[in-house]
XYZ file of C-alpha atoms in Angstrom:
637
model
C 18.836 -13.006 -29.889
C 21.351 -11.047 -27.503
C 21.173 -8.048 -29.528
C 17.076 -7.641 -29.321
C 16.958 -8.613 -25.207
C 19.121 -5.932 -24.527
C 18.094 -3.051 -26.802
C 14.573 -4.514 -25.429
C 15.420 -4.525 -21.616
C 12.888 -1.652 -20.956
C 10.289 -3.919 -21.962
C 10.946 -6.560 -19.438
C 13.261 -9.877 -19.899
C 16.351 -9.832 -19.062
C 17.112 -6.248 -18.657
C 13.738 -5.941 -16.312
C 15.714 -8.439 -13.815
C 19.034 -6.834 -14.390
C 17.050 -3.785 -12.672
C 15.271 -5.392 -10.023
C 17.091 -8.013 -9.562
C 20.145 -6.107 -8.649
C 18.644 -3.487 -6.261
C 17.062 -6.774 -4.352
C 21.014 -8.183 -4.484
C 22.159 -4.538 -3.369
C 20.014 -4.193 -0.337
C 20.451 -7.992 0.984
C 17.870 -7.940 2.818
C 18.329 -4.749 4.622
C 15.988 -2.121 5.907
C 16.006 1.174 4.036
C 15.037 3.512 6.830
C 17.967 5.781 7.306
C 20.199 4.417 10.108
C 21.912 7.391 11.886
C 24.694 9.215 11.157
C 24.959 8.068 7.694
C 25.095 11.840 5.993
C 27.114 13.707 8.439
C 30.543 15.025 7.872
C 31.784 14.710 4.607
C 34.975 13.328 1.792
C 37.058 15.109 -0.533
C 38.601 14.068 -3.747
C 36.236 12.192 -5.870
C 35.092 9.723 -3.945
C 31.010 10.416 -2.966
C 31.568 7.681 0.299
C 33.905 6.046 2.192
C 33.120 3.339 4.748
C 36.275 2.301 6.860
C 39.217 1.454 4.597
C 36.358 1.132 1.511
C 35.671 3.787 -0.902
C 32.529 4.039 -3.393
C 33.991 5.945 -6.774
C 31.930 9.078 -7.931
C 32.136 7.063 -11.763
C 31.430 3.639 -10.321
C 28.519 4.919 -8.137
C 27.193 7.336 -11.508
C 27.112 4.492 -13.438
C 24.801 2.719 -11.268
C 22.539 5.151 -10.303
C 22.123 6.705 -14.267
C 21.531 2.699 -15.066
C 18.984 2.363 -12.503
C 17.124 6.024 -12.698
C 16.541 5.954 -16.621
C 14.533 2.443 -15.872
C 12.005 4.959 -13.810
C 12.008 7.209 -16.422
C 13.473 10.142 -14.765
C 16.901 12.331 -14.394
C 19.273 12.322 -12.320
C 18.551 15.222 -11.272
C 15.047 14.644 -10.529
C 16.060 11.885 -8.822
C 18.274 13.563 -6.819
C 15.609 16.026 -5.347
C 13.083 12.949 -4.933
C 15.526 11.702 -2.392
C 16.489 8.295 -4.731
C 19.884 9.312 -4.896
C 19.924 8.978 -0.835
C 18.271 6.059 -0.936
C 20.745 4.211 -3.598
C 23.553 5.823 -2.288
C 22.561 4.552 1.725
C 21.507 0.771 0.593
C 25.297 0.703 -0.922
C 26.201 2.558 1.949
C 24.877 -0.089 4.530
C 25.576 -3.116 2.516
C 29.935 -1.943 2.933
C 28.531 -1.801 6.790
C 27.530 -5.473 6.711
C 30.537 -6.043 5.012
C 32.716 -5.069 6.680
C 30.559 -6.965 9.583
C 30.876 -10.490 7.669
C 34.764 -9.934 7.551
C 35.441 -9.089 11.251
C 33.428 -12.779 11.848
C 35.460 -14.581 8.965
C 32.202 -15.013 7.119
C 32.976 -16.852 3.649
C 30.954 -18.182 1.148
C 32.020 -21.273 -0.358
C 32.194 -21.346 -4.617
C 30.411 -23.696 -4.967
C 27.535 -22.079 -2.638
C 28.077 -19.104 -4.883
C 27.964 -20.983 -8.391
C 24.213 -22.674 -7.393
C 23.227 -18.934 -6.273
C 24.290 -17.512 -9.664
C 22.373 -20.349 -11.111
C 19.405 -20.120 -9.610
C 19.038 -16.532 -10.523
C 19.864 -16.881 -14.588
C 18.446 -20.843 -15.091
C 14.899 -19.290 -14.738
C 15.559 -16.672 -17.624
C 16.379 -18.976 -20.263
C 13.988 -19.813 -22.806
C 13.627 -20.807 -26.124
C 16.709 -22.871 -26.288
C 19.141 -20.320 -24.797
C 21.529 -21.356 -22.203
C 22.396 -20.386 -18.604
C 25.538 -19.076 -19.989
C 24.529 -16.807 -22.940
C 22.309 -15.297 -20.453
C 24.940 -14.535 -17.805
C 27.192 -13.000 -20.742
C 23.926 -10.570 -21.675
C 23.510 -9.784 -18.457
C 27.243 -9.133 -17.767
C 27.614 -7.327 -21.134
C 24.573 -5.224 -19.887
C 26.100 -4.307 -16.580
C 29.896 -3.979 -17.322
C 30.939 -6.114 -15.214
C 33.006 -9.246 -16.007
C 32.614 -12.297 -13.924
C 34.535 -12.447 -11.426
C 32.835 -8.769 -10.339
C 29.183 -10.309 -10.726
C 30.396 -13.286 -8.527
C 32.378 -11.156 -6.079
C 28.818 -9.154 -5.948
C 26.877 -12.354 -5.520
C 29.134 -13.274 -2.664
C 28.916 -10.225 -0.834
C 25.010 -10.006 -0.631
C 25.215 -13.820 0.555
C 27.590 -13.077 3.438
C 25.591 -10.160 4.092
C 22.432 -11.991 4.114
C 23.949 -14.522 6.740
C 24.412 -11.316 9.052
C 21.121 -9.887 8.476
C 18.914 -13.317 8.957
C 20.992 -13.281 12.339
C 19.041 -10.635 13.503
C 15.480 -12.328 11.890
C 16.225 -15.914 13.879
C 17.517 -13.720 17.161
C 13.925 -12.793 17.746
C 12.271 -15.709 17.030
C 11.981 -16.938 20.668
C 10.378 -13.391 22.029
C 8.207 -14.228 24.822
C 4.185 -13.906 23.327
C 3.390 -11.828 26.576
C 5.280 -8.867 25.272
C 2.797 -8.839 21.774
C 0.047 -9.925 24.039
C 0.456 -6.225 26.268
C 1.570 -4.535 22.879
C -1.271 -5.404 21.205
C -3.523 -4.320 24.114
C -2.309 -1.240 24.142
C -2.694 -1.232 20.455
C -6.636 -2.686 20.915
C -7.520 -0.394 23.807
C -10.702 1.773 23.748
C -12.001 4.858 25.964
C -14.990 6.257 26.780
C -15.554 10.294 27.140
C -18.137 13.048 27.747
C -17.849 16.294 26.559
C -19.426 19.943 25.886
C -18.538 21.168 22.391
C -17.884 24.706 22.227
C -17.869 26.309 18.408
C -15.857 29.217 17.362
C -18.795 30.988 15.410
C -20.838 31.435 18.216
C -17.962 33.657 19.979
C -18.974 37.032 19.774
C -16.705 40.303 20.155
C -13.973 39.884 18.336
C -11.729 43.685 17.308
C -12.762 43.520 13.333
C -9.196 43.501 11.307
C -7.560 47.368 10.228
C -6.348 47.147 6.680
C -2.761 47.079 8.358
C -3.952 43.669 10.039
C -4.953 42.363 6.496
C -1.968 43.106 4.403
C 0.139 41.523 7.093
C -1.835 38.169 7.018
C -1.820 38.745 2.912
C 2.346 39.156 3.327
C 2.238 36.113 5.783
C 0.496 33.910 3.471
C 1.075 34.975 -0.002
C 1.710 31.650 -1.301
C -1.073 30.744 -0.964
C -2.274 33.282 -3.864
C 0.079 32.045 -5.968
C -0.136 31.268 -9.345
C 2.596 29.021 -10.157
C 4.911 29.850 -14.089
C 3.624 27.957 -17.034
C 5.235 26.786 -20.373
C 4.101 26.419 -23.612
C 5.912 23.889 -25.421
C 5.839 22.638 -28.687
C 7.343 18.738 -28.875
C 8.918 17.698 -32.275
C 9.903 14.046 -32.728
C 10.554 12.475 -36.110
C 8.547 10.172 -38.025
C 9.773 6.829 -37.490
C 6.363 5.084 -39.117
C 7.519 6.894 -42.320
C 11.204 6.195 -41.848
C 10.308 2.437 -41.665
C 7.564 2.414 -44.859
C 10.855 3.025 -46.820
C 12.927 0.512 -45.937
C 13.627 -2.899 -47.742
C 15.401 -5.536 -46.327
C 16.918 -8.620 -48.551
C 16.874 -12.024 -48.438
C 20.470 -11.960 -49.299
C 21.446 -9.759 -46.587
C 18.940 -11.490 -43.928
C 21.431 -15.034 -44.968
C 24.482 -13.067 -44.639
C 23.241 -12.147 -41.241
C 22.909 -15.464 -40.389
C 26.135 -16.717 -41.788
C 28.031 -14.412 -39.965
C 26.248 -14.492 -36.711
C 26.161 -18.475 -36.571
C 27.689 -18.704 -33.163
C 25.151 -16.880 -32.038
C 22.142 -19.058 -33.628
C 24.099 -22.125 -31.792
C 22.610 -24.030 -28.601
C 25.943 -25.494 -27.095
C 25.835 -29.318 -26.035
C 24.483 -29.595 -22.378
C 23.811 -32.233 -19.937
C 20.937 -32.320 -16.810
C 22.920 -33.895 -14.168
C 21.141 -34.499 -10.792
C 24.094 -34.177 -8.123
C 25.051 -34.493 -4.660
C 28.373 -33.183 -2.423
C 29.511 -35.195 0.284
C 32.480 -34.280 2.289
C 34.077 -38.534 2.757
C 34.371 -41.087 -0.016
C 32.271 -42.970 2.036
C 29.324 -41.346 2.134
C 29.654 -40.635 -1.434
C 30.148 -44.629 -1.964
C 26.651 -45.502 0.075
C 24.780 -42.805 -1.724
C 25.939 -44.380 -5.025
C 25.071 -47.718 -3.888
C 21.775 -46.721 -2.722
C 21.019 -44.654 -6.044
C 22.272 -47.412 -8.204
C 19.488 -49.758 -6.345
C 16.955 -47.655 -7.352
C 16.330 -44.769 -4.628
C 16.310 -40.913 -5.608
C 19.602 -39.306 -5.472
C 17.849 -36.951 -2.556
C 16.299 -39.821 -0.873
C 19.746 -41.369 -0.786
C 21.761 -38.105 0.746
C 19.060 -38.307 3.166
C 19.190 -41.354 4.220
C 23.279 -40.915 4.809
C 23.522 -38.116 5.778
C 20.524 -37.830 7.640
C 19.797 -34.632 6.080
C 19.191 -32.964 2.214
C 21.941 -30.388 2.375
C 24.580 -32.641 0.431
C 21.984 -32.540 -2.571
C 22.285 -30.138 -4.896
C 19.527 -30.926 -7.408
C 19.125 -31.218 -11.217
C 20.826 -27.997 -13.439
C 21.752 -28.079 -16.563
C 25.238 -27.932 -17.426
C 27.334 -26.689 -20.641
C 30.583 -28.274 -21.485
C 32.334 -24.826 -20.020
C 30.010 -24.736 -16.630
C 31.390 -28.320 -15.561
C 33.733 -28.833 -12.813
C 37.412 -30.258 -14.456
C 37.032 -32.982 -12.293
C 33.443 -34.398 -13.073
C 33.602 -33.101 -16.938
C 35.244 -35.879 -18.792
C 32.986 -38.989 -16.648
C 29.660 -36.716 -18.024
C 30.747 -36.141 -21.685
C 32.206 -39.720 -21.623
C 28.355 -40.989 -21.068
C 26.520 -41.799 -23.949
C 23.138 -42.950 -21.861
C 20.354 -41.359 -19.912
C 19.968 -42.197 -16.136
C 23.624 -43.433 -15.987
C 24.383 -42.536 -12.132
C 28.406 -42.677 -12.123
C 30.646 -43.557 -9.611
C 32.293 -41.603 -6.817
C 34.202 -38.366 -8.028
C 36.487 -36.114 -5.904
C 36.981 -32.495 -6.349
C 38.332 -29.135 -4.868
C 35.136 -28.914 -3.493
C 34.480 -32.483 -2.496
C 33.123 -35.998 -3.295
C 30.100 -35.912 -6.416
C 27.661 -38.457 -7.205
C 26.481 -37.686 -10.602
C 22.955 -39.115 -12.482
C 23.320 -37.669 -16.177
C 19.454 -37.496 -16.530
C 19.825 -36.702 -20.108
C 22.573 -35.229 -22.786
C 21.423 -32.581 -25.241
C 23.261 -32.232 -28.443
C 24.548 -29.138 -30.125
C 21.838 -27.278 -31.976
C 21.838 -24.778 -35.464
C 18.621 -23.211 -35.557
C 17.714 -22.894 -39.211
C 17.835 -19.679 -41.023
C 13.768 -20.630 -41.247
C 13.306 -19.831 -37.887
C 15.378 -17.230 -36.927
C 14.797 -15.110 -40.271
C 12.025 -12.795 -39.343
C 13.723 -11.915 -35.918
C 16.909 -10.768 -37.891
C 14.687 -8.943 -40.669
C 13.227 -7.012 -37.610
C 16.874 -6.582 -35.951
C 17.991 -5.139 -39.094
C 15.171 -2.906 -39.518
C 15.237 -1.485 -35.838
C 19.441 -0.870 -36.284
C 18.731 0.827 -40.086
C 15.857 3.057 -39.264
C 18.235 3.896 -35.767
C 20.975 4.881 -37.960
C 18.891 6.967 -40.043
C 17.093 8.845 -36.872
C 20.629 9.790 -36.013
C 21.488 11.378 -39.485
C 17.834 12.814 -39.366
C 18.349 14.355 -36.206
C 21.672 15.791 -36.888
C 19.993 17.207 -40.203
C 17.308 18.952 -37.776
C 20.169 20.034 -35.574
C 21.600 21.732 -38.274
C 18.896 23.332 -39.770
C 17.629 25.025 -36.371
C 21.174 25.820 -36.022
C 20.971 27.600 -39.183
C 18.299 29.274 -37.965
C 15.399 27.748 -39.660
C 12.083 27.720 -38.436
C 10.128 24.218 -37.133
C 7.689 25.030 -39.693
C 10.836 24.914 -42.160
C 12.453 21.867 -41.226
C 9.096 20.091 -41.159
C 8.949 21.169 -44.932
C 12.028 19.313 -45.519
C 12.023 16.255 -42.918
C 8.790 14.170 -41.750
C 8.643 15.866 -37.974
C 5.333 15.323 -35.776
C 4.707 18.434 -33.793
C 2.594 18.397 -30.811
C 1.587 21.894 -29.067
C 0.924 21.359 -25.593
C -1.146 23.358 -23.251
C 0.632 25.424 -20.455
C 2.074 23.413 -18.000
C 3.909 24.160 -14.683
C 7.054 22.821 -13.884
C 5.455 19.301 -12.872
C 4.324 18.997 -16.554
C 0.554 19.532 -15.321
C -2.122 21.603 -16.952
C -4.534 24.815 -15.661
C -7.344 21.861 -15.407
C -5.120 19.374 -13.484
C -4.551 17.423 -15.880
C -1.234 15.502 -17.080
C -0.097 17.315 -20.289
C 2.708 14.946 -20.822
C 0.832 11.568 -20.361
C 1.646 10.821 -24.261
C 5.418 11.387 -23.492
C 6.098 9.119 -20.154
C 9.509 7.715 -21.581
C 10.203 11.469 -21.895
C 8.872 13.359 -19.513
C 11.631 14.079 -17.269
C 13.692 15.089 -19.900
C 11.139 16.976 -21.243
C 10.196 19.207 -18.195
C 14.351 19.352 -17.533
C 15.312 20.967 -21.040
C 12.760 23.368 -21.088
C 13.001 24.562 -18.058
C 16.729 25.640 -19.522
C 15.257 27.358 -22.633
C 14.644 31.110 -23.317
C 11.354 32.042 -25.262
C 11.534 30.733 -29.003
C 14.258 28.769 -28.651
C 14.615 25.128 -29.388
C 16.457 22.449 -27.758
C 19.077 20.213 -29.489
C 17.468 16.960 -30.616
C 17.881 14.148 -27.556
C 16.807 10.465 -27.480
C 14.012 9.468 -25.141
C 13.922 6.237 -23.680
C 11.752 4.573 -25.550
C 14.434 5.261 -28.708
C 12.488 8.359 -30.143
C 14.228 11.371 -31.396
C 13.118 14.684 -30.042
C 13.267 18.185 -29.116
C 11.741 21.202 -26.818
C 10.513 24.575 -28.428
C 9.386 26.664 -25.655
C 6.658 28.959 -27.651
C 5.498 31.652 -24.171
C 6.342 31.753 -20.519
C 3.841 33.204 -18.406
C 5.853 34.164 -15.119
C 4.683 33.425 -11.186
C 2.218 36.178 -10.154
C 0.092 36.397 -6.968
C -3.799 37.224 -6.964
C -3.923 40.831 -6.085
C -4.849 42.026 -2.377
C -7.647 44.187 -3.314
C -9.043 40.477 -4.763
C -8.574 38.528 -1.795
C -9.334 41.391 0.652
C -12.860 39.847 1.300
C -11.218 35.993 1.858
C -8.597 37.776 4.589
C -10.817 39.481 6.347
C -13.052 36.315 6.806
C -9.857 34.504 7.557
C -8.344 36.949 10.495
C -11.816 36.720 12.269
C -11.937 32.887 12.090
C -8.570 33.183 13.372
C -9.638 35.387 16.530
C -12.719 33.670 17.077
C -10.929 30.235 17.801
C -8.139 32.166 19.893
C -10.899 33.780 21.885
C -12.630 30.257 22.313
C -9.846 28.406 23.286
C -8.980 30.923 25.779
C -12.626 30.832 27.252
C -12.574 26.681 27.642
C -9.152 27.182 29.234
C -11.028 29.571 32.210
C -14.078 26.627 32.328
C -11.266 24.386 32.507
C -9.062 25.641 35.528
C -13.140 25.927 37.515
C -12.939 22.476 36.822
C -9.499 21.613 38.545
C -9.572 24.530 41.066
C -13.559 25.097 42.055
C -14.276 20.972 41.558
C -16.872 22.134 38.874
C -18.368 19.317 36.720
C -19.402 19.043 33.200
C -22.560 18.844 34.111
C -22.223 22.311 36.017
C -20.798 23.865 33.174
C -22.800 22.945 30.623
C -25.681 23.942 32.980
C -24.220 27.367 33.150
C -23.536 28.002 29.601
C -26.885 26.250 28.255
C -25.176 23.105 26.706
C -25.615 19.608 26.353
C -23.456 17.125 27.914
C -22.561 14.532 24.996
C -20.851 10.864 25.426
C -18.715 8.922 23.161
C -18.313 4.625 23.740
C -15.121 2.597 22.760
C -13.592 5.030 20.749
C -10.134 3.443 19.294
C -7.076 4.924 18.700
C -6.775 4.238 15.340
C -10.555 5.483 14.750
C -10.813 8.270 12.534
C -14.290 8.673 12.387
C -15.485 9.733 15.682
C -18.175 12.193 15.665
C -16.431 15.647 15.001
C -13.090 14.567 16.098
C -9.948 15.142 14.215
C -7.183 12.243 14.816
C -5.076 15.014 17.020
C -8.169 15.137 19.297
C -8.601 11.552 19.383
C -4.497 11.251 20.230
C -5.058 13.275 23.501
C -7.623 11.566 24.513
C -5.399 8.445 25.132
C -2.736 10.430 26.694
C -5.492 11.964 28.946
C -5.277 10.543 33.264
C -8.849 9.067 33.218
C -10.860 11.385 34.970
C -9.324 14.509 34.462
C -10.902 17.312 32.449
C -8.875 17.883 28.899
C -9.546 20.266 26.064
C -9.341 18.952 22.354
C -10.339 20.086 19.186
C -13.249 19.465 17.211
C -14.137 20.549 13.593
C -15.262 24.392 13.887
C -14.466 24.599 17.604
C -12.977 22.584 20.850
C -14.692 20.705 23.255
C -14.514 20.568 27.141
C -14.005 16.919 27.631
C -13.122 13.765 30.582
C -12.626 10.650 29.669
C -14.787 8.396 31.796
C -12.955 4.860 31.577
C -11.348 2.416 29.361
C -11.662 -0.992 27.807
C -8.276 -3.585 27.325
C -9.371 -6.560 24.683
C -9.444 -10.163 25.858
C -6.279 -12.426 23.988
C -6.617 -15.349 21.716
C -2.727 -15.935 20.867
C -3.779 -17.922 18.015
C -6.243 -15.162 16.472
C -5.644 -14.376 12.999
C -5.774 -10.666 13.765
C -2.891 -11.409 16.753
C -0.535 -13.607 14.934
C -0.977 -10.765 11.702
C -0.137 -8.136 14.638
C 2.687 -10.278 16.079
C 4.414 -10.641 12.657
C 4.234 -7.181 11.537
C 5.996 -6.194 15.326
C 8.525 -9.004 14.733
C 9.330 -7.079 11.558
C 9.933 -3.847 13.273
C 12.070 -5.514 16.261
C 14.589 -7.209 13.244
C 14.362 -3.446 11.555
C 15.255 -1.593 14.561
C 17.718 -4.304 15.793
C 19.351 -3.967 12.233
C 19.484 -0.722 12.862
C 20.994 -0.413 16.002
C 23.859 -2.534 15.062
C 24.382 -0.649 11.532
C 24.772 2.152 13.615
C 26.955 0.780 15.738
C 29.140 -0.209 12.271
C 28.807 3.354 11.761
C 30.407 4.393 14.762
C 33.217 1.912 14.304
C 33.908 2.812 10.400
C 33.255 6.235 10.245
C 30.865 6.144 7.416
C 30.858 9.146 5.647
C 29.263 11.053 2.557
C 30.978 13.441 0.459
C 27.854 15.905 -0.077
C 29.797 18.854 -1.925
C 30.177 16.395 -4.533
C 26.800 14.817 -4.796
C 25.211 18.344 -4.920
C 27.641 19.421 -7.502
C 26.972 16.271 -9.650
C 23.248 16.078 -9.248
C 21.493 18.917 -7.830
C 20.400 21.998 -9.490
C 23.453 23.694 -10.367
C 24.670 20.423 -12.143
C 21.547 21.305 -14.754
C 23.304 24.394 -15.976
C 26.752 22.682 -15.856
């Protein structure tokens, strides 16, 4: 039933591709890196963008975010200092861009183009018996949008997407020498020997004053930080005992049903297979053709000399037909009837009604636990809202939990202390029982003074709760005295890699000035001259070498003597030669590397001209007003 997929849409069904569905139809296929210039400068009024002559409303741009955010389970607030709000806001942002882009070229997408697009997104969500169209009206009803918005939408993202594949197909033809160099460059390995050199074996160092050691412990007092924790005590109400007392009728399960028969209904529908042919003629020879026997698509194809005339078998209510084609359908009384030639708006049809499916009344039989459950889920709803109002009232009152708990079945759950990520002294996740909650959890208590409790709220999986914050232990930093010993070990580590660095840099400049070798210096200082073979660039596991190390190594001239760092010290080090891989353009690990650079070019391409958009629109964010609606002052507002 309607009711049940939409107060279920968390679970998945229609509401699950209501949310994904729509962020895939608001980005169009673009890239969500963020193209320059976006965020700089800003609007006034109440408008949080405006992209040439376009606006985005603050309430029209809420109501989208707040629809998508609560399906992740978190605030706006959190999402706002996550960076999501960027993100949403920038896809919307870009897709006005491309817009704008599709207009300037006269790019239109034909209805009809736009009907078979809405289509094939809500056919495939239709089951048990439901049609195309009761599912477009839940979705609609779920969105707030009426239809010729959602089809406005749909049209958008397909013009759009005609601007972005330009960019996909415009790179298509790139010469394979370009990925063939690339991926050399990518592939190549060096060889390098070295002398490592380790701080703890540098000797002399001044030992730290107590002045020295309170200014590290001022420079680097967060790191002795112990962050605030929260108790909290979590009350929800019982909805297991809430439901035990319910009884539901047979009488009012019928009257239900009764009332509610529309929506128990299957309307009549018919599975056409169709094709759209600009002449009468064509249309005539695909008729004769299909008539004789041949498929519908092997006839388009074989007069047209291509498929894109055939549309394919949908199903079809009485209200989804075309005027000109409905009458000639419901007039048919057979299966596999192909009819003749039809001309409309959009041009000439050639119709096989594959089959006609009467109306259908499901039975109260089959439909009668589903509304039992319906009615259960709204009564015990209604009575968490009087419940919670109750607690409300009585905390209000100033009762104690312990009090109202007396009175009303409440489940209280004492957590351990928690910081302001909800996570406990042990690492742990405190609020792993809570997930539909937690953001809402962490937010109102983080607004709550010591013994107070919150107002009851509504998570998102439909439970009723509230916030007592029981103790706040404050931020407080591990004393110096404590870490004294840690400091002290910390400024000499500190001077003993200064010291050492500055020593390799004086074997160094003997090696560029007096034509010293490695050899000679490790001769001199009673080291070992060590060697390293086809080291990659995108090794990490090279002897003692951190990936900064292993970075200057391929920036090194070949040859020349370079110092890099190695865990506990630096090393004196020239890298010998270097190795370029042989080709195979049809390699599995080439073609893998050629599409993933392909993807870049059409990123950065898309990028570049977005920009470009930019410059010529004047993209701009209003930023006042998306910090005063969503960041951390809008908590206490």
């Amino acid at each position: 039933m309607v009711m049940k997929a939409l107060r279920d849409g968390a679970k998945g069904g229609v509401s699950k591709f209501i949310l994904f569905g729509f962020l895939v139809l608001a980005t169009g296929g673009l890239v969500l890196m963020d193209v320059g210039g976006f965020f700089r400068g800003g609007v006034s009024g109440s408008d949080v963008a405006r992209v040439g002559d376009h606006v985005i409303k603050a309430q029209t741009f809420d109501s989208n975010l707040r629809r998508t955010v609560s399906r992740l389970g978190m605030s706006t607030q959190e999402a706002y200092k996550l960076g999501y709000v960027g993100q949403i806001l920038s896809t919307e942002v870009r897709g006005l861009l491309v817009a704008q882009a599709a207009s300037d070229l006269g790019v239109s997408i034909p209805d009809s183009m736009v009907a078979k697009q809405v289509s094939d997104l809500v056919t495939p969500l239709a089951k048990n018996g439901e049609s195309p169209k009761n599912i477009l009206e839940q979705i609609l009803r779920a969105q707030g949008l009426n239809e010729a918005e959602f089809t406005k939408s749909i049209s958008r993202d397909m013009g759009n997407n005609l601007i972005t594949n330009t960019f996909d197909a415009s790179l298509k033809s790139v010469s394979d020498d370009m990925f063939i160099d690339l991926y050399k460059f990518k592939n190549e390995t060096r060889n390098i020997r070295y002398i490592t050199f380790m701080d703890k074996d540098v000797r002399n160092t001044t030992p730290p004053s107590d002045s020295d050691l309170e200014n590290l412990y001022r420079a680097t007092q967060e790191t002795y930080a112990q962050a605030e924790t929260r108790i909290y005590k979590i009350v929800t109400i019982d909805t297991a005992a809430l439901e035990k007392a319910l009884s539901i009728s047979d009488e009012e399960i019928k009257s239900i049903y009764e009332s509610n028969i529309d929506l128990y209904t299957t309307a009549a529908s018919w599975t056409l297979d169709q094709a759209l042919v600009p002449t009468k003629d064509q249309a005539q020879k695909i008729f004769e053709q299909a008539k004789a026997g041949k498929s519908l698509k092997g006839a388009v194809e074989s007069v047209t000399t291509n498929v894109s005339g055939y549309i394919g078998e949908q199903d079809f209510t009485e209200a989804a037909l075309l005027e000109a084609v409905k009458q000639p359908v419901m007039d048919t009384k057979e299966s596999g009837i192909t009819l003749e030639p039809i001309k409309s708006p959009l041009g000439w049809h050639v119709v096989t009604v594959k089959s006609t499916n009467p109306v259908r009344v499901k039975p109260l039989s089959e439909v009668q636990g589903e509304i039992k459950e319906e009615l259960v889920e709204a009564q015990i709803i209604d009575q968490q809202y009087e419940l919670a109002n109750a607690v409300d009232d009585m905390l209000a009152s100033g009762a104690s939990l312990e009090d109202v708990a007396e009175e009303i079945d409440l489940n209280i759950t004492t957590l351990p202390a928690i910081n302001q990520y909800g996570v406990a002294a042990d690492g742990k996740d405190a609020l792993k029982d809570f997930t539909a909650a937690r953001a809402s959890i962490i937010e109102t208590g983080a607004t709550l003074q010591q013994g107070e409790t919150s107002p009851i709220f509504e998570s998102m999986d439909g439970q009723f709760m509230a916030v007592y914050l029981q103790s706040v232990t404050p931020k407080s930093y591990t004393p110096f005295d404590d870490v004294k010993d840690e400091l002290a070990k910390r400024w000499s580590g500190d001077q003993s890699r200064v010291a050492n660095k500055m020593q390799l840099g004086q074997y160094l400049m003997s090696m560029t000035t007096e034509n010293k070798s490695l050899a000679d210096i490790a001769k001199a200082h009673g080291k070992t001259v060590k060697s390293e073979s086809k080291i990659a660039r995108n090794k990490t596991d090279v002897a003692n070498f951190p990936v900064r190390a292993i970075d200057n190594m391929f920036e090194a001239k070949i040859d020349a003597p370079l110092i890099v760092d190695v865990d506990g010290g630096a090393a004196l080090a020239v890298v010998t030669g270097y190795d370029w891989p042989k080709v195979d353009p049809q390699n599995a690990d080439f073609l893998a590397f050629k599409a993933a650079m392909l993807s870049d070019l059409q990123n950065e391409s898309l990028g570049l001209y977005l920009t470009k958009q930019q410059d010529k629109y004047k993209a701009t964010v209003n930023q006042r007003l998306l910090d005063q609606l969503y960041g951390p002052q809008a908590q206490t507002n």
